[in-house]
Short mmCIF file of C-alpha atoms in Angstrom, two decimals:
data_model
loop_
_atom_site.label_atom_id
_atom_site.label_comp_id
_atom_site.label_asym_id
_atom_site.label_seq_id
_atom_site.Cartn_x
_atom_site.Cartn_y
_atom_site.Cartn_z
CA MET A 1 -1.67 -22.42 30.94
CA ASN A 2 -1.20 -21.83 34.64
CA GLN A 3 0.11 -18.81 36.46
CA MET A 4 3.14 -20.72 37.75
CA SER A 5 4.43 -21.46 34.23
CA ILE A 6 4.16 -17.79 33.29
CA GLU A 7 5.74 -16.41 36.44
CA PHE A 8 8.67 -18.81 36.48
CA GLY A 9 8.92 -19.50 32.72
CA VAL A 10 11.96 -20.52 30.74
CA GLY A 11 12.26 -17.04 29.25
CA LYS A 12 12.45 -15.44 32.72
CA GLU A 13 15.30 -17.73 33.69
CA LEU A 14 17.18 -17.04 30.45
CA ARG A 15 16.80 -13.29 31.01
CA ALA A 16 18.02 -13.62 34.60
CA ALA A 17 21.07 -15.57 33.41
CA ARG A 18 21.83 -12.95 30.76
CA LEU A 19 21.59 -10.08 33.24
CA LYS A 20 23.77 -11.97 35.69
CA ALA A 21 26.39 -12.39 32.96
CA GLU A 22 26.04 -8.66 32.17
CA LEU A 23 25.29 -9.33 28.50
CA LYS A 24 23.24 -7.14 26.20
CA ILE A 25 20.42 -8.45 24.02
CA THR A 26 22.15 -7.02 20.95
CA ASP A 27 25.29 -9.02 21.74
CA ILE A 28 23.27 -12.23 22.15
CA ALA A 29 21.37 -11.61 18.91
CA GLU A 30 24.59 -11.04 16.97
CA GLU A 31 26.29 -14.15 18.36
CA LEU A 32 23.31 -16.45 17.70
CA ASN A 33 22.40 -14.80 14.37
CA LEU A 34 18.92 -13.99 15.68
CA THR A 35 16.98 -10.73 15.79
CA VAL A 36 16.62 -8.60 18.91
CA GLU A 37 12.86 -9.08 18.63
CA HIS A 38 13.24 -12.88 18.79
CA ILE A 39 15.45 -12.70 21.89
CA THR A 40 13.01 -10.30 23.58
CA ALA A 41 10.05 -12.56 22.76
CA ILE A 42 11.83 -15.58 24.27
CA GLU A 43 12.68 -13.71 27.48
CA LYS A 44 9.04 -12.63 27.81
CA ASP A 45 7.78 -16.17 26.98
CA ASN A 46 5.87 -14.65 24.04
CA TYR A 47 6.56 -17.55 21.70
CA GLN A 48 3.69 -16.55 19.44
CA GLU A 49 5.92 -13.77 18.08
CA LEU A 50 8.49 -16.28 16.76
CA PRO A 51 8.33 -17.54 13.13
CA GLY A 52 6.81 -20.89 14.15
CA ASN A 53 6.78 -23.67 16.74
CA THR A 54 9.38 -25.54 14.68
CA TYR A 55 11.93 -22.87 15.52
CA VAL A 56 11.10 -22.30 19.18
CA VAL A 57 12.93 -25.34 20.56
CA GLY A 58 16.04 -24.61 18.49
CA PHE A 59 16.13 -20.96 19.58
CA VAL A 60 15.73 -21.78 23.27
CA ARG A 61 18.30 -24.59 23.07
CA SER A 62 20.89 -22.32 21.43
CA TYR A 63 20.21 -19.48 23.89
CA ALA A 64 20.53 -21.80 26.91
CA ARG A 65 23.78 -23.30 25.63
CA TYR A 66 25.24 -19.87 25.00
CA LEU A 67 24.48 -18.82 28.58
CA GLY A 68 25.97 -22.05 29.95
CA LEU A 69 22.63 -23.46 31.13
CA ASN A 70 21.41 -27.04 30.80
CA ASP A 71 19.73 -26.86 27.39
CA VAL A 72 18.08 -30.29 27.72
CA HIS A 73 16.49 -29.30 31.02
CA MET A 74 15.36 -25.93 29.65
CA VAL A 75 13.75 -27.48 26.55
CA ASP A 76 12.00 -30.08 28.73
CA ARG A 77 10.60 -27.32 30.94
CA LEU A 78 9.47 -25.41 27.88
CA MET A 79 7.57 -28.42 26.54
CA GLN A 80 5.97 -29.04 29.93
CA SER A 81 5.06 -25.38 30.46
CA GLY A 82 2.03 -25.39 28.18
CA LEU A 83 3.09 -22.09 26.59
CA ILE A 84 3.33 -23.72 23.16
CA PRO A 85 0.16 -25.68 22.32
CA SER A 86 1.79 -27.98 19.74
CA LEU A 87 4.49 -29.02 22.24
CA GLN A 88 2.18 -29.85 25.16
CA PRO A 89 2.50 -33.42 26.42
CA THR A 90 -0.45 -35.74 25.89
CA LYS A 91 -2.85 -35.54 28.83
CA PRO A 92 -5.06 -38.42 30.00
CA ALA A 93 -8.78 -38.08 29.52
CA VAL A 94 -10.40 -36.25 32.39
CA GLU A 95 -13.87 -36.65 33.74
CA SER A 96 -16.62 -34.85 31.83
CA GLU A 97 -16.88 -31.69 33.81
CA GLU A 98 -18.03 -28.35 32.55
CA LYS A 99 -15.10 -26.03 32.12
CA VAL A 100 -15.51 -22.29 32.29
CA THR A 101 -13.85 -20.57 29.35
CA THR A 102 -11.29 -18.07 30.61
CA PRO A 103 -9.99 -15.01 28.75
CA SER A 104 -6.70 -16.87 28.19
CA ASP A 105 -8.60 -19.76 26.56
CA LYS A 106 -10.46 -17.32 24.32
CA LYS A 107 -7.20 -15.73 23.20
CA MET A 108 -5.73 -19.14 22.47
CA ILE A 109 -8.80 -20.14 20.44
CA ILE A 110 -8.58 -16.91 18.43
CA ARG A 111 -4.89 -17.52 17.74
CA LEU A 112 -5.56 -21.10 16.66
CA LEU A 113 -8.35 -20.00 14.33
CA ALA A 114 -6.15 -17.28 12.84
CA GLY A 115 -3.33 -19.79 12.37
CA SER A 116 -5.67 -22.27 10.69
CA ALA A 117 -6.93 -19.58 8.33
CA ALA A 118 -3.36 -18.65 7.44
CA VAL A 119 -2.49 -22.30 6.74
CA ILE A 120 -5.53 -22.72 4.48
CA ALA A 121 -4.62 -19.54 2.60
CA LEU A 122 -1.06 -20.75 2.09
CA VAL A 123 -2.31 -24.11 0.79
CA LEU A 124 -4.55 -22.36 -1.74
CA ILE A 125 -1.70 -20.10 -2.85
CA PHE A 126 0.62 -23.10 -3.16
CA PHE A 127 -1.76 -25.04 -5.41
CA THR A 128 -2.37 -21.91 -7.49
CA VAL A 129 1.28 -21.19 -8.26
CA LYS A 130 2.69 -24.73 -8.11
CA ASN A 131 2.58 -25.19 -11.89
CA LEU A 132 4.03 -21.79 -12.78
CA PRO A 133 7.67 -23.01 -13.06
CA ASP A 134 6.59 -25.79 -15.47
CA ASP A 135 4.66 -23.28 -17.58
CA THR A 136 7.69 -21.01 -17.67
CA GLU A 137 9.94 -23.86 -18.77
CA ASN A 138 7.50 -24.85 -21.54
CA LEU A 139 7.25 -21.24 -22.64
CA SER A 140 11.03 -20.89 -22.83
CA VAL A 141 11.26 -24.06 -24.94
CA ILE A 142 8.58 -22.80 -27.32
CA GLU A 143 10.31 -19.45 -27.65
CA GLU A 144 13.62 -21.15 -28.40
CA ASP A 145 11.99 -23.42 -31.01
CA VAL A 146 10.30 -20.51 -32.78
CA VAL A 147 12.58 -17.50 -32.37
CA VAL A 148 15.98 -19.05 -33.02
CA PRO A 149 15.16 -20.45 -36.47
CA GLU A 150 13.63 -17.09 -37.46
CA GLU A 151 16.82 -15.28 -36.44
CA ASP A 152 18.94 -17.80 -38.37
CA ALA A 153 16.68 -17.47 -41.43
CA ALA A 154 16.75 -13.67 -41.22
CA ALA A 155 20.52 -13.65 -40.85
CA SER A 156 20.93 -16.02 -43.83
CA ALA A 157 18.62 -13.91 -45.97
CA GLU A 158 20.50 -10.75 -45.00
CA LEU A 159 23.87 -12.33 -45.84
CA GLU A 160 22.58 -13.55 -49.22
CA ALA A 161 21.17 -10.11 -50.01
CA VAL A 162 24.45 -8.42 -49.06
CA ALA A 163 26.44 -10.97 -51.05
CA ASP A 164 24.29 -10.41 -54.14
CA GLU A 165 24.52 -6.65 -53.69
CA SER A 166 28.30 -6.76 -53.24
CA ALA A 167 28.61 -8.96 -56.33
CA GLU A 168 26.67 -6.43 -58.40
CA VAL A 169 28.78 -3.54 -57.09
CA GLU A 170 32.03 -5.44 -57.76
CA GLU A 171 31.04 -5.82 -61.40
CA THR A 172 30.77 -2.03 -61.77
CA LYS A 173 33.44 -0.45 -59.59
CA GLY A 174 34.86 -3.12 -57.18
CA LEU A 175 35.07 -2.99 -53.38
CA THR A 176 37.96 -3.19 -50.96
CA ALA A 177 38.17 -6.00 -48.40
CA ASP A 178 37.43 -3.56 -45.56
CA GLU A 179 34.30 -2.29 -47.32
CA VAL A 180 32.99 -5.82 -47.88
CA ALA A 181 33.64 -6.72 -44.23
CA ALA A 182 31.82 -3.58 -43.09
CA MET A 183 28.80 -4.50 -45.23
CA LEU A 184 28.70 -8.04 -43.82
CA GLU A 185 29.01 -6.83 -40.24
CA PRO A 186 25.68 -7.38 -38.37
CA LYS A 187 23.97 -4.15 -37.30
CA ASN A 188 22.08 -3.32 -34.12
CA GLU A 189 23.06 -6.63 -32.55
CA ALA A 190 21.96 -6.90 -28.93
CA VAL A 191 24.82 -7.43 -26.52
CA THR A 192 24.05 -9.34 -23.33
CA GLU A 193 26.27 -9.07 -20.33
CA LYS A 194 26.54 -11.73 -17.67
CA VAL A 195 25.95 -10.12 -14.30
CA GLU A 196 26.99 -12.11 -11.31
CA LYS A 197 24.33 -12.46 -8.67
CA GLU A 198 24.91 -10.29 -5.67
CA ILE A 199 25.46 -12.52 -2.67
CA LYS A 200 24.65 -11.21 0.80
CA LEU A 201 26.95 -13.49 2.75
CA VAL A 202 26.30 -14.28 6.41
CA GLY A 203 29.59 -14.81 8.22
CA THR A 204 32.79 -15.85 6.46
CA LYS A 205 33.69 -18.80 4.26
CA PRO A 206 35.36 -21.62 6.24
CA TYR A 207 38.48 -23.16 4.72
CA GLY A 208 37.55 -25.96 2.33
CA ALA A 209 33.82 -25.13 2.27
CA ARG A 210 32.03 -26.27 -0.91
CA VAL A 211 28.33 -26.04 -0.07
CA LEU A 212 26.52 -22.67 -0.09
CA LEU A 213 22.96 -22.30 1.23
CA THR A 214 20.80 -19.43 -0.11
CA ALA A 215 17.32 -18.45 1.14
CA LYS A 216 14.63 -17.43 -1.37
CA GLU A 217 12.43 -16.48 1.61
CA ASP A 218 13.08 -16.28 5.36
CA ALA A 219 13.74 -19.87 6.46
CA TRP A 220 15.12 -21.59 9.56
CA TYR A 221 18.15 -23.85 9.31
CA GLN A 222 20.48 -25.68 11.69
CA VAL A 223 23.97 -27.04 10.98
CA TYR A 224 25.51 -29.36 13.55
CA ASN A 225 27.76 -32.36 14.18
CA PRO A 226 25.93 -35.00 16.26
CA LYS A 227 29.20 -36.84 17.00
CA THR A 228 30.81 -33.85 18.70
CA ASP A 229 27.49 -32.29 19.81
CA ARG A 230 28.61 -29.02 18.24
CA VAL A 231 26.11 -26.61 16.65
CA PHE A 232 27.61 -24.36 13.98
CA GLN A 233 24.46 -22.45 13.00
CA ASN A 234 20.89 -22.33 14.30
CA ALA A 235 19.02 -19.31 13.01
CA VAL A 236 16.64 -17.90 10.42
CA LEU A 237 18.38 -17.20 7.12
CA LYS A 238 16.95 -13.99 5.70
CA LYS A 239 15.61 -13.72 2.15
CA GLY A 240 18.45 -13.22 -0.36
CA HIS A 241 21.17 -14.11 2.16
CA SER A 242 23.65 -16.96 1.79
CA VAL A 243 25.75 -18.92 4.25
CA TRP A 244 28.62 -21.37 3.77
CA ILE A 245 28.17 -24.81 5.36
CA HIS A 246 30.98 -26.01 7.63
CA PRO A 247 32.97 -28.69 5.71
CA GLU A 248 33.71 -30.95 8.71
CA ASP A 249 33.04 -34.70 8.27
CA GLY A 250 29.75 -35.92 9.73
CA VAL A 251 28.07 -32.50 9.68
CA LEU A 252 24.28 -32.59 9.18
CA MET A 253 21.67 -29.89 8.62
CA ASP A 254 17.97 -29.41 9.33
CA LEU A 255 15.95 -27.21 6.95
CA GLY A 256 12.63 -25.74 8.05
CA ARG A 257 11.44 -24.70 4.56
CA PRO A 258 13.49 -26.79 2.09
CA HIS A 259 11.62 -25.48 -0.94
CA MET A 260 12.86 -21.99 -0.04
CA MET A 261 16.49 -23.10 0.36
CA GLU A 262 18.72 -23.32 -2.73
CA ILE A 263 21.97 -25.28 -2.64
CA THR A 264 25.08 -24.28 -4.61
CA ILE A 265 28.06 -26.66 -4.72
CA ASP A 266 31.47 -25.65 -6.10
CA GLY A 267 29.84 -22.61 -7.72
CA LYS A 268 27.12 -24.62 -9.51
CA GLU A 269 23.48 -24.13 -8.56
CA TYR A 270 21.64 -27.41 -7.99
CA GLY A 271 18.26 -25.94 -7.06
CA ALA A 272 15.94 -26.18 -4.07
CA ALA A 273 16.58 -28.66 -1.29
CA GLY A 274 13.04 -29.97 -1.76
CA PRO A 275 9.78 -28.90 -3.41
CA THR A 276 7.62 -29.85 -0.43
CA TRP A 277 5.50 -27.20 1.23
CA GLY A 278 5.49 -27.01 5.01
CA GLY A 279 7.84 -29.96 5.46
CA VAL A 280 11.06 -30.14 7.45
CA ILE A 281 14.17 -31.98 6.24
CA LYS A 282 16.14 -33.37 9.17
CA ARG A 283 19.62 -34.89 9.42
CA LEU A 284 20.53 -34.12 5.81
CA SER A 285 24.20 -34.86 5.12
CA THR A 286 26.21 -31.82 4.00
CA ASP A 287 28.82 -33.93 2.19
CA ALA A 288 29.21 -32.31 -1.25
CA ASN A 289 29.56 -35.61 -3.13
CA PHE A 290 26.45 -37.05 -1.46
CA LEU A 291 24.43 -33.96 -2.36
CA ILE A 292 25.63 -33.98 -5.99
CA PHE A 293 25.36 -37.69 -6.83
CA ASP A 294 22.67 -38.96 -4.44
CA PHE A 295 20.48 -36.14 -3.16
CA PHE A 296 20.21 -34.30 -6.49
CA GLY A 297 21.63 -36.98 -8.83
CA GLU A 298 19.23 -39.70 -7.66
CA GLY A 299 16.37 -37.26 -7.03
CA LEU A 300 16.13 -37.80 -3.28
CA ASN A 301 14.93 -34.22 -2.92
CA GLU A 302 12.03 -35.00 -5.28
CA LYS A 303 11.05 -38.19 -3.44
CA SER A 304 10.09 -36.25 -0.35
CA TYR A 305 7.74 -34.21 -2.52
CA ASN A 306 6.23 -37.32 -4.09
CA ARG A 307 5.52 -38.80 -0.66
CA TRP A 308 3.78 -35.61 0.36
CA LYS A 309 1.80 -35.51 -2.89
CA ARG A 310 0.59 -39.10 -2.50
CA LYS A 311 -0.55 -38.35 1.03
CA GLN A 312 -2.55 -35.35 -0.21
CA GLU A 313 -4.16 -37.45 -2.94
CA GLU A 314 -5.14 -40.10 -0.39
CA LEU A 315 -6.73 -37.45 1.82
CA ASN A 316 -8.65 -35.98 -1.12
CA ALA A 317 -9.87 -39.44 -2.18
CA ALA A 318 -11.06 -40.17 1.36
CA GLU A 319 -13.21 -37.04 1.32
#
């Protein structure tokens, strides 16, 4: 990282353009559906404070477009700046010369080590809890198999006992129809109420929209039309929030954490966009019929997980 890239970074130019347009950070954050902290980090070129390198390019591109700057040029400068290690261009091998470790290099090494430790921890957590949903499903099936027959048997026994008792009483003094009905009425029956899930909606519902995206955890998403080069949304969807997908033909979406994104179509929940961990789904069609019959109907969302699983098994076997 050289001093020139820091002094004349992309973030500095974006900030200068915003100030020239007399815009406030809060206004920009609201328009782009980003946080004030994210905008501030971009303007200071502190990209380490953003959720991840996957989101950095999208954030900068959206910010540049909003300010009327050349987003392609800005993204290219960002990738060439060296401020984001994973986006640095490949450099040719240099002669073997001893390099003095600078404080900046030490900080970068510390950040990389911390990031690696976080990734390893997440992998361990993932493998620990991956089977929990299956266990829950099996448990629910067992409970249904055992509990339901017991309730039916108990109810039948109670009805038979009441019937026998009512028959004995009728022989002596007789009962009215209302009294018999009251005796047969189940007591202390639990009443369950269906409570609609509270939806924290981001924005409004476009006319004709059928697809609703809901985040189980904070996750980046982008909705766009490559034919018209129009971007409808490019932001981090907060945990518990939902957003309607624009129903225009040819609209695609990119999902940064598909396993944390649940898709609802015409009011019916179809589940997560993909069970993969750490993957990114790109150019996914938002057509409701495609999602229903192909993506979920044919299990395309599961295939991405299977590819990832096979790759992990190959790596484990190689070790």
